[in-house]
Every structure is written in structure tokens, then in C-alpha cells.
PDB file of C-alpha atoms in Angstrom:
ATOM      1  CA  MET L   1       0.000   0.000   0.000  1.00 54.00           C
ATOM      2  CA  THR L   2       1.427   3.348  -0.976  1.00 57.00           C
ATOM      3  CA  GLU L   3       2.004   6.164   1.516  1.00 57.00           C
ATOM      4  CA  LYS L   4      -0.683   8.288  -0.165  1.00 55.00           C
ATOM      5  CA  LYS L   5      -3.338   5.561   0.186  1.00 54.00           C
ATOM      6  CA  ARG L   6      -2.349   4.909   3.813  1.00 57.00           C
ATOM      7  CA  ASN L   7      -2.811   8.601   4.698  1.00 56.00           C
ATOM      8  CA  SER L   8      -6.112   8.692   2.851  1.00 60.00           C
ATOM      9  CA  ASN L   9      -7.378   5.634   4.766  1.00 66.00           C
ATOM     10  CA  THR L  10      -6.303   7.157   8.097  1.00 65.00           C
ATOM     11  CA  VAL L  11      -8.132  10.441   7.375  1.00 61.00           C
ATOM     12  CA  SER L  12     -11.231   8.544   6.217  1.00 67.00           C
ATOM     13  CA  GLN L  13     -11.257   6.486   9.415  1.00 67.00           C
ATOM     14  CA  ILE L  14     -10.946   9.586  11.597  1.00 66.00           C
ATOM     15  CA  ILE L  15     -13.773  11.363   9.754  1.00 67.00           C
ATOM     16  CA  LEU L  16     -15.968   8.260   9.944  1.00 62.00           C
ATOM     17  CA  ALA L  17     -15.326   7.902  13.690  1.00 63.00           C
ATOM     18  CA  VAL L  18     -16.178  11.560  14.337  1.00 58.00           C
ATOM     19  CA  VAL L  19     -19.390  11.383  12.286  1.00 58.00           C
ATOM     20  CA  VAL L  20     -20.509   8.183  14.054  1.00 55.00           C
ATOM     21  CA  ALA L  21     -19.737   9.695  17.470  1.00 57.00           C
ATOM     22  CA  LEU L  22     -21.689  12.854  16.695  1.00 55.00           C
ATOM     23  CA  LEU L  23     -24.672  10.935  15.316  1.00 53.00           C
ATOM     24  CA  ALA L  24     -24.679   8.679  18.356  1.00 53.00           C
ATOM     25  CA  GLY L  25     -24.889  11.702  20.653  1.00 54.00           C
ATOM     26  CA  GLY L  26     -21.248  11.859  21.640  1.00 53.00           C
ATOM     27  CA  THR L  27     -19.165  14.967  21.982  1.00 55.00           C
ATOM     28  CA  ALA L  28     -16.618  16.262  19.514  1.00 56.00           C
ATOM     29  CA  PRO L  29     -12.974  15.308  20.141  1.00 57.00           C
ATOM     30  CA  TRP L  30     -10.590  17.724  21.814  1.00 57.00           C
ATOM     31  CA  TRP L  31      -9.053  18.817  18.525  1.00 57.00           C
ATOM     32  CA  TRP L  32     -12.407  19.692  16.879  1.00 52.00           C
ATOM     33  CA  GLY L  33     -12.223  23.313  18.025  1.00 60.00           C
ATOM     34  CA  GLU L  34      -8.683  23.612  16.642  1.00 58.00           C
ATOM     35  CA  VAL L  35      -9.658  22.336  13.194  1.00 56.00           C
ATOM     36  CA  PHE L  36     -13.070  24.040  13.060  1.00 56.00           C
ATOM     37  CA  PRO L  37     -12.830  27.170  15.247  1.00 58.00           C
ATOM     38  CA  ALA L  38     -16.119  28.586  16.503  1.00 57.00           C
ATOM     39  CA  LYS L  39     -17.220  31.882  15.055  1.00 53.00           C
ATOM     40  CA  ASP L  40     -16.966  34.868  17.348  1.00 52.00           C
ATOM     41  CA  ASN L  41     -20.289  35.416  19.093  1.00 49.00           C
ATOM     42  CA  ASP L  42     -21.893  38.696  18.177  1.00 48.00           C
ATOM     43  CA  ASP L  43     -23.247  39.990  21.489  1.00 47.00           C
ATOM     44  CA  THR L  44     -25.065  42.908  19.851  1.00 42.00           C
ATOM     45  CA  GLU L  45     -28.388  41.082  19.589  1.00 48.00           C
ATOM     46  CA  GLU L  46     -28.095  39.845  23.167  1.00 47.00           C
ATOM     47  CA  VAL L  47     -27.397  43.380  24.419  1.00 42.00           C
ATOM     48  CA  VAL L  48     -30.349  44.759  22.428  1.00 45.00           C
ATOM     49  CA  ASN L  49     -32.636  42.073  23.851  1.00 49.00           C
ATOM     50  CA  LEU L  50     -31.374  42.795  27.366  1.00 46.00           C
ATOM     51  CA  THR L  51     -32.007  46.510  26.909  1.00 50.00           C
ATOM     52  CA  GLU L  52     -35.517  45.834  25.625  1.00 56.00           C
ATOM     53  CA  GLN L  53     -36.144  43.511  28.576  1.00 56.00           C
ATOM     54  CA  GLU L  54     -34.900  46.101  31.064  1.00 54.00           C
ATOM     55  CA  GLU L  55     -37.104  48.728  29.423  1.00 63.00           C
ATOM     56  CA  THR L  56     -40.110  46.382  29.525  1.00 71.00           C
ATOM     57  CA  ASN L  57     -39.545  45.680  33.234  1.00 79.00           C
ATOM     58  CA  ASN L  58     -39.325  49.430  33.839  1.00 89.00           C
ATOM     59  CA  ILE L  59     -42.772  50.240  32.419  1.00 93.00           C
ATOM     60  CA  TRP L  60     -45.333  51.793  34.780  1.00 95.00           C
ATOM     61  CA  ARG L  61     -48.189  51.980  32.283  1.00 94.00           C
ATOM     62  CA  LYS L  62     -48.730  51.739  28.530  1.00 94.00           C
ATOM     63  CA  GLY L  63     -51.655  51.890  26.152  1.00 95.00           C
ATOM     64  CA  ARG L  64     -53.681  54.104  23.868  1.00 95.00           C
ATOM     65  CA  LEU L  65     -55.825  57.117  24.628  1.00 96.00           C
ATOM     66  CA  GLU L  66     -58.234  59.102  22.495  1.00 95.00           C
ATOM     67  CA  ILE L  67     -58.010  62.722  23.604  1.00 95.00           C
ATOM     68  CA  PRO L  68     -60.861  65.090  22.637  1.00 93.00           C
ATOM     69  CA  ILE L  69     -59.848  68.410  21.081  1.00 92.00           C
ATOM     70  CA  SER L  70     -61.096  71.355  23.124  1.00 87.00           C
ATOM     71  CA  SER L  71     -61.949  74.796  21.840  1.00 73.00           C
ATOM     72  CA  SER L  72     -62.234  76.338  25.324  1.00 68.00           C
ATOM     73  CA  ASN L  73     -61.558  75.379  28.942  1.00 65.00           C
ATOM     74  CA  SER L  74     -63.915  72.440  28.698  1.00 71.00           C
ATOM     75  CA  GLY L  75     -63.484  68.928  27.423  1.00 83.00           C
ATOM     76  CA  ARG L  76     -61.083  66.281  28.681  1.00 91.00           C
ATOM     77  CA  VAL L  77     -57.317  66.004  29.091  1.00 93.00           C
ATOM     78  CA  ALA L  78     -55.055  62.955  29.344  1.00 94.00           C
ATOM     79  CA  ASP L  79     -53.488  61.735  32.585  1.00 96.00           C
ATOM     80  CA  LEU L  80     -50.775  59.330  31.387  1.00 96.00           C
ATOM     81  CA  ASP L  81     -49.774  58.278  34.924  1.00 96.00           C
ATOM     82  CA  GLU L  82     -53.252  56.802  35.449  1.00 95.00           C
ATOM     83  CA  GLY L  83     -54.017  56.018  31.804  1.00 95.00           C
ATOM     84  CA  ASN L  84     -57.301  57.918  31.720  1.00 94.00           C
ATOM     85  CA  LEU L  85     -58.990  61.201  30.838  1.00 94.00           C
ATOM     86  CA  ILE L  86     -59.794  64.017  33.274  1.00 91.00           C
ATOM     87  CA  PRO L  87     -62.802  66.283  32.596  1.00 90.00           C
ATOM     88  CA  LEU L  88     -62.204  70.028  32.520  1.00 86.00           C
ATOM     89  CA  GLY L  89     -64.611  72.590  33.947  1.00 79.00           C
ATOM     90  CA  THR L  90     -65.740  70.381  36.843  1.00 78.00           C
ATOM     91  CA  SER L  91     -64.862  70.033  40.513  1.00 75.00           C
ATOM     92  CA  ILE L  92     -62.172  67.474  39.557  1.00 77.00           C
ATOM     93  CA  SER L  93     -58.779  69.140  39.524  1.00 78.00           C
ATOM     94  CA  PRO L  94     -56.964  68.991  36.169  1.00 81.00           C
ATOM     95  CA  ARG L  95     -53.623  69.228  37.949  1.00 84.00           C
ATOM     96  CA  ASP L  96     -52.678  65.659  36.968  1.00 91.00           C
ATOM     97  CA  ALA L  97     -53.229  66.393  33.272  1.00 93.00           C
ATOM     98  CA  ASP L  98     -50.266  65.473  31.075  1.00 96.00           C
ATOM     99  CA  ILE L  99     -51.598  66.201  27.571  1.00 96.00           C
ATOM    100  CA  PHE L 100     -54.128  68.820  26.509  1.00 94.00           C
ATOM    101  CA  ALA L 101     -55.189  69.140  22.866  1.00 94.00           C
ATOM    102  CA  TYR L 102     -56.978  72.286  21.750  1.00 92.00           C
ATOM    103  CA  HIS L 103     -57.976  74.130  18.615  1.00 88.00           C
ATOM    104  CA  SER L 104     -56.112  77.357  17.877  1.00 86.00           C
ATOM    105  CA  VAL L 105     -56.740  79.736  14.991  1.00 83.00           C
ATOM    106  CA  HIS L 106     -54.682  77.799  12.438  1.00 84.00           C
ATOM    107  CA  ASP L 107     -53.922  74.386  13.922  1.00 89.00           C
ATOM    108  CA  ILE L 108     -54.531  71.782  16.603  1.00 92.00           C
ATOM    109  CA  ILE L 109     -52.053  72.316  19.450  1.00 93.00           C
ATOM    110  CA  ILE L 110     -50.930  69.877  22.106  1.00 95.00           C
ATOM    111  CA  GLN L 111     -49.359  71.025  25.355  1.00 94.00           C
ATOM    112  CA  PRO L 112     -48.246  69.278  28.565  1.00 95.00           C
ATOM    113  CA  GLY L 113     -51.489  69.522  30.502  1.00 91.00           C
ATOM    114  CA  VAL L 114     -53.131  72.690  31.750  1.00 89.00           C
ATOM    115  CA  SER L 115     -50.939  75.709  32.408  1.00 86.00           C
ATOM    116  CA  LYS L 116     -50.497  77.157  35.873  1.00 82.00           C
ATOM    117  CA  GLY L 117     -52.352  80.268  34.791  1.00 78.00           C
ATOM    118  CA  ASP L 118     -49.750  82.046  32.682  1.00 79.00           C
ATOM    119  CA  GLY L 119     -50.013  79.833  29.583  1.00 77.00           C
ATOM    120  CA  ILE L 120     -46.312  78.950  29.626  1.00 82.00           C
ATOM    121  CA  THR L 121     -45.596  76.952  32.801  1.00 87.00           C
ATOM    122  CA  PHE L 122     -46.917  73.459  33.431  1.00 91.00           C
ATOM    123  CA  ASP L 123     -46.645  70.675  35.993  1.00 92.00           C
ATOM    124  CA  ALA L 124     -45.800  68.285  33.123  1.00 94.00           C
ATOM    125  CA  GLN L 125     -43.125  69.060  30.541  1.00 94.00           C
ATOM    126  CA  PHE L 126     -42.257  68.078  26.965  1.00 95.00           C
ATOM    127  CA  LEU L 127     -38.554  67.171  26.733  1.00 95.00           C
ATOM    128  CA  LYS L 128     -37.790  65.989  23.203  1.00 94.00           C
ATOM    129  CA  MET L 129     -39.395  65.276  19.842  1.00 94.00           C
ATOM    130  CA  ALA L 130     -37.894  62.974  17.209  1.00 93.00           C
ATOM    131  CA  ASP L 131     -39.137  61.478  13.945  1.00 92.00           C
ATOM    132  CA  ARG L 132     -38.460  57.965  15.308  1.00 92.00           C
ATOM    133  CA  SER L 133     -38.990  55.972  18.473  1.00 90.00           C
ATOM    134  CA  ILE L 134     -37.346  57.248  21.668  1.00 91.00           C
ATOM    135  CA  ASP L 135     -36.251  54.778  24.337  1.00 92.00           C
ATOM    136  CA  TYR L 136     -36.061  55.286  28.087  1.00 92.00           C
ATOM    137  CA  GLN L 137     -32.360  56.192  28.187  1.00 91.00           C
ATOM    138  CA  GLU L 138     -32.699  58.819  25.457  1.00 92.00           C
ATOM    139  CA  CYS L 139     -35.732  60.276  27.180  1.00 91.00           C
ATOM    140  CA  LYS L 140     -33.835  60.394  30.472  1.00 90.00           C
ATOM    141  CA  GLU L 141     -30.878  62.181  28.862  1.00 91.00           C
ATOM    142  CA  ALA L 142     -33.220  64.668  27.176  1.00 88.00           C
ATOM    143  CA  GLY L 143     -34.211  65.922  30.639  1.00 74.00           C
ATOM    144  CA  SER L 144     -30.855  67.683  30.982  1.00 69.00           C
ATOM    145  CA  LEU L 145     -30.777  69.178  27.474  1.00 69.00           C
ATOM    146  CA  ASP L 146     -32.387  72.268  25.980  1.00 66.00           C
ATOM    147  CA  LYS L 147     -36.148  72.053  26.242  1.00 75.00           C
ATOM    148  CA  ILE L 148     -38.506  71.975  23.277  1.00 88.00           C
ATOM    149  CA  SER L 149     -41.633  74.083  22.801  1.00 91.00           C
ATOM    150  CA  GLN L 150     -44.451  73.330  25.208  1.00 93.00           C
ATOM    151  CA  HIS L 151     -47.012  74.147  22.472  1.00 93.00           C
ATOM    152  CA  ILE L 152     -46.648  71.743  19.535  1.00 94.00           C
ATOM    153  CA  PRO L 153     -48.887  72.056  16.455  1.00 94.00           C
ATOM    154  CA  THR L 154     -50.008  68.618  15.312  1.00 93.00           C
ATOM    155  CA  SER L 155     -49.111  69.652  11.747  1.00 91.00           C
ATOM    156  CA  ASN L 156     -45.461  69.597  12.916  1.00 91.00           C
ATOM    157  CA  ILE L 157     -45.718  66.005  14.155  1.00 90.00           C
ATOM    158  CA  LYS L 158     -44.771  63.533  11.428  1.00 87.00           C
ATOM    159  CA  LYS L 159     -46.131  60.003  11.345  1.00 82.00           C
ATOM    160  CA  GLY L 160     -43.865  57.781  13.422  1.00 83.00           C
ATOM    161  CA  SER L 161     -42.609  60.689  15.523  1.00 91.00           C
ATOM    162  CA  CYS L 162     -42.241  60.382  19.285  1.00 95.00           C
ATOM    163  CA  ILE L 163     -42.475  63.023  21.982  1.00 95.00           C
ATOM    164  CA  CYS L 164     -40.686  62.413  25.249  1.00 95.00           C
ATOM    165  CA  MET L 165     -42.022  64.117  28.371  1.00 95.00           C
ATOM    166  CA  ARG L 166     -42.031  64.223  32.145  1.00 95.00           C
ATOM    167  CA  THR L 167     -45.487  63.677  33.630  1.00 96.00           C
ATOM    168  CA  THR L 168     -47.064  65.648  36.469  1.00 95.00           C
ATOM    169  CA  GLU L 169     -46.038  62.860  38.851  1.00 95.00           C
ATOM    170  CA  GLY L 170     -42.404  63.072  37.724  1.00 94.00           C
ATOM    171  CA  ARG L 171     -42.281  59.963  35.541  1.00 95.00           C
ATOM    172  CA  LEU L 172     -40.651  59.855  32.122  1.00 95.00           C
ATOM    173  CA  ALA L 173     -43.022  59.007  29.283  1.00 96.00           C
ATOM    174  CA  ARG L 174     -43.178  58.970  25.523  1.00 95.00           C
ATOM    175  CA  PHE L 175     -46.103  59.111  23.137  1.00 96.00           C
ATOM    176  CA  SER L 176     -46.828  59.003  19.422  1.00 95.00           C
ATOM    177  CA  LEU L 177     -49.740  60.497  17.540  1.00 94.00           C
ATOM    178  CA  ILE L 178     -51.319  57.550  15.714  1.00 93.00           C
ATOM    179  CA  LYS L 179     -54.713  58.849  14.592  1.00 91.00           C
ATOM    180  CA  GLU L 180     -56.384  62.207  13.998  1.00 90.00           C
ATOM    181  CA  ASN L 181     -60.074  63.002  13.686  1.00 88.00           C
ATOM    182  CA  TYR L 182     -60.558  66.666  12.803  1.00 83.00           C
ATOM    183  CA  SER L 183     -64.036  66.505  11.296  1.00 81.00           C
ATOM    184  CA  GLY L 184     -67.435  66.791  12.939  1.00 77.00           C
ATOM    185  CA  ASN L 185     -68.221  67.616  16.557  1.00 79.00           C
ATOM    186  CA  ASN L 186     -66.198  64.797  18.164  1.00 83.00           C
ATOM    187  CA  ARG L 187     -62.755  65.864  17.045  1.00 88.00           C
ATOM    188  CA  SER L 188     -59.890  64.029  18.711  1.00 93.00           C
ATOM    189  CA  ILE L 189     -56.359  62.747  18.500  1.00 93.00           C
ATOM    190  CA  GLU L 190     -55.333  59.223  19.455  1.00 94.00           C
ATOM    191  CA  ILE L 191     -51.962  58.522  21.027  1.00 95.00           C
ATOM    192  CA  ASP L 192     -49.946  55.422  21.818  1.00 95.00           C
ATOM    193  CA  TYR L 193     -47.946  55.928  25.019  1.00 96.00           C
ATOM    194  CA  ILE L 194     -45.525  54.399  27.521  1.00 96.00           C
ATOM    195  CA  VAL L 195     -44.912  55.712  31.047  1.00 96.00           C
ATOM    196  CA  TRP L 196     -41.836  54.431  32.867  1.00 95.00           C
ATOM    197  CA  LYS L 197     -41.517  53.836  36.590  1.00 94.00           C
ATOM    198  CA  LYS L 198     -39.824  56.421  38.755  1.00 89.00           C
ATOM    199  CA  GLU L 199     -36.192  55.664  39.486  1.00 78.00           C
TER     200      GLU L 199
END
């Protein structure tokens, strides 16, 4: 038997033994990792999933709300901390209001709740607007940056945009405008929102 055939038989026997061992439920031999090195694990997906999980565990409340558009100091405003609407012009205090939508001369405006009487200061506060989703960390960092307008025309809000805010109870939240109804007597906007737990 020639040297070439002997080497070929030896390699064939090794391969056959490894295949049989693997099929039978055995483990790979010690040299398997040397011959077939494992690919480097890309931890990016794992980190993203972990971040999403942490964000999910940090959620205080989430959902959708349809907020009526007011033309005066009547109507209803959104309380994101409780996930409900508060009526205006009643004995119930609107102090917990986080989003107020009203009709101005040329547009529908949203603001962070009802002002403290001067039209410019609020118990809630808009922090950032972006034409994409905003996560908890970005919303948190926006709290220390320059503030955005507290009166946002809905015509300036693109589809898919997010607004980050601090609620009247001091929680970070984000919301997106997902539906508008500007015709008839029951005009409204619909938002999708997430409120995170206090740290």
C-alpha cells in the first residue's frame, strides 16, 4: 500500500469515527475546536434584547388614549400616569393632566397639561421630539438638554414621531400620535404611550 493511500485511509477512518460519534450523541474530540474554530459570538443582539427587557420591566403603564380636542376650557385632558382622561370645567382638579389638545386659529395644538395660569408653565413638561422611536435612556438624557416648545402644532408632528415628556407625577413618558379626527363635533387625536416607573 502506498504512503498516499495509507494517509487517505487514516483520514477517512478519523472522519468516519467523528461522524458516528456525533450521530450517536457523543461529543466532539478535543481537537475539533482547533480544526473548526467557533465563530466569534456577536453579542449585539443579546445586548439589544437585554435593553428591551430592562425597558419592559421598567414600564409603569402603557396603552392608547383618544383625547378630545377642546376649543375652550372644557373637554377632557389625558393623565398618562393613570391612563385615563380628566374632565375640565368640573370640581375634579386637572392638575394631573399630562396632555391637553386644543384648537387654535390655524392648527390643533398639544401642550403638557393645563398651564399654571400664565399659559407657559406646566406641571408636566415636553422634553424631546424625534421622527423615530425614543427609548427610556434617550428620554432620560433629554431631561438635561435644551427644552422643546411646550405648544406643539399637530401639523409639525410627522407620522412615526415620538415626543418624550415628564409627567405631572415626575415619571418619564413617551407618546406618538397615531390617529387624527378633525371633522365633525367629536374631534380628537389618538396617542400610543408608555410611562416608565420612577427611578
